[in-house]
XYZ file of C-alpha atoms in Angstrom:
107
model
C 92.363 94.960 101.937
C 94.204 93.369 105.204
C 92.713 93.341 108.565
C 93.189 92.280 111.781
C 90.992 90.496 114.061
C 91.255 89.096 117.771
C 89.260 86.313 118.754
C 88.806 87.885 122.086
C 87.587 91.285 120.527
C 83.984 92.155 120.219
C 84.361 95.051 118.000
C 86.203 91.857 115.578
C 82.877 90.112 116.158
C 80.579 92.856 115.388
C 82.692 94.149 112.218
C 82.720 90.541 111.090
C 79.233 90.596 109.158
C 80.404 93.620 107.556
C 83.286 92.314 106.036
C 81.791 89.068 105.098
C 79.484 91.450 102.926
C 82.435 93.471 101.793
C 83.915 90.295 100.684
C 81.198 88.810 98.806
C 80.693 92.382 96.649
C 84.659 92.536 96.118
C 86.275 89.672 96.584
C 86.281 88.541 92.992
C 87.780 91.718 91.524
C 91.166 91.142 89.978
C 92.069 94.334 91.720
C 91.616 93.241 95.317
C 93.099 90.634 97.779
C 91.142 89.988 100.928
C 93.034 88.587 104.226
C 92.333 89.071 107.685
C 95.009 88.421 110.282
C 94.394 87.127 113.661
C 96.664 87.557 116.788
C 95.598 84.391 117.901
C 97.045 80.792 117.442
C 95.991 78.543 114.690
C 93.238 76.378 116.595
C 91.843 79.510 118.237
C 91.576 81.161 114.730
C 90.071 78.252 112.849
C 87.251 78.253 115.758
C 86.925 82.103 115.261
C 86.597 81.697 111.673
C 84.110 78.913 111.747
C 81.874 80.262 114.455
C 81.610 83.616 112.576
C 81.278 82.085 109.095
C 83.627 84.134 107.582
C 84.385 83.690 103.848
C 87.661 85.626 103.247
C 90.865 84.086 103.981
C 92.329 84.417 107.659
C 95.629 83.610 108.943
C 97.047 83.393 112.525
C 99.944 85.972 113.058
C 101.530 85.966 115.996
C 104.268 88.337 115.660
C 102.887 91.691 116.876
C 105.212 93.737 114.736
C 103.379 92.026 111.225
C 100.214 92.424 113.096
C 100.807 96.635 113.744
C 102.274 96.714 110.254
C 99.252 95.790 108.643
C 96.318 96.359 110.836
C 93.107 97.423 109.063
C 95.197 98.806 105.796
C 93.864 99.068 102.260
C 97.075 98.844 100.141
C 97.232 99.906 96.217
C 98.172 98.101 93.534
C 101.554 100.028 93.435
C 102.100 98.745 97.091
C 100.747 102.359 98.867
C 99.040 102.838 101.767
C 95.437 104.084 100.837
C 93.430 103.611 104.084
C 93.107 102.623 107.571
C 90.097 101.949 109.221
C 90.649 100.654 112.887
C 88.097 99.678 115.605
C 84.129 99.941 115.332
C 82.789 100.496 111.974
C 79.432 102.568 112.289
C 77.686 103.416 109.154
C 79.694 106.378 108.112
C 82.633 104.189 108.284
C 81.217 101.300 106.210
C 80.152 103.965 103.622
C 83.820 105.094 103.384
C 84.932 101.751 102.904
C 82.589 101.091 100.381
C 83.515 104.136 98.183
C 87.269 103.398 99.148
C 86.405 99.887 97.182
C 84.479 101.135 94.685
C 87.348 103.616 93.659
C 89.859 100.699 93.819
C 87.677 97.985 91.632
C 86.619 100.791 88.627
C 88.797 101.101 85.546
């Protein structure tokens, strides 16, 4: 699971608890890896991670081409793009994400 976050984005802050929950639920699966990419420098990213108690890996990436390439994407084990959920994650979208992660972790 790859997510893009921005310390200046209110939607990212609102989605943080949901992504923590998903990491807690699915983070130990051998079939998934979680990483979020911050569009800010390392210091601002570190502060954001601490302030929102993010429990999954977050890296600072300032190259817009990389950020755009992986923005909110779920990549399958075969390297295929499975899903994209940019923006606000209302309940229906959260349910879609849970279902997709369930399908990726079931054997």
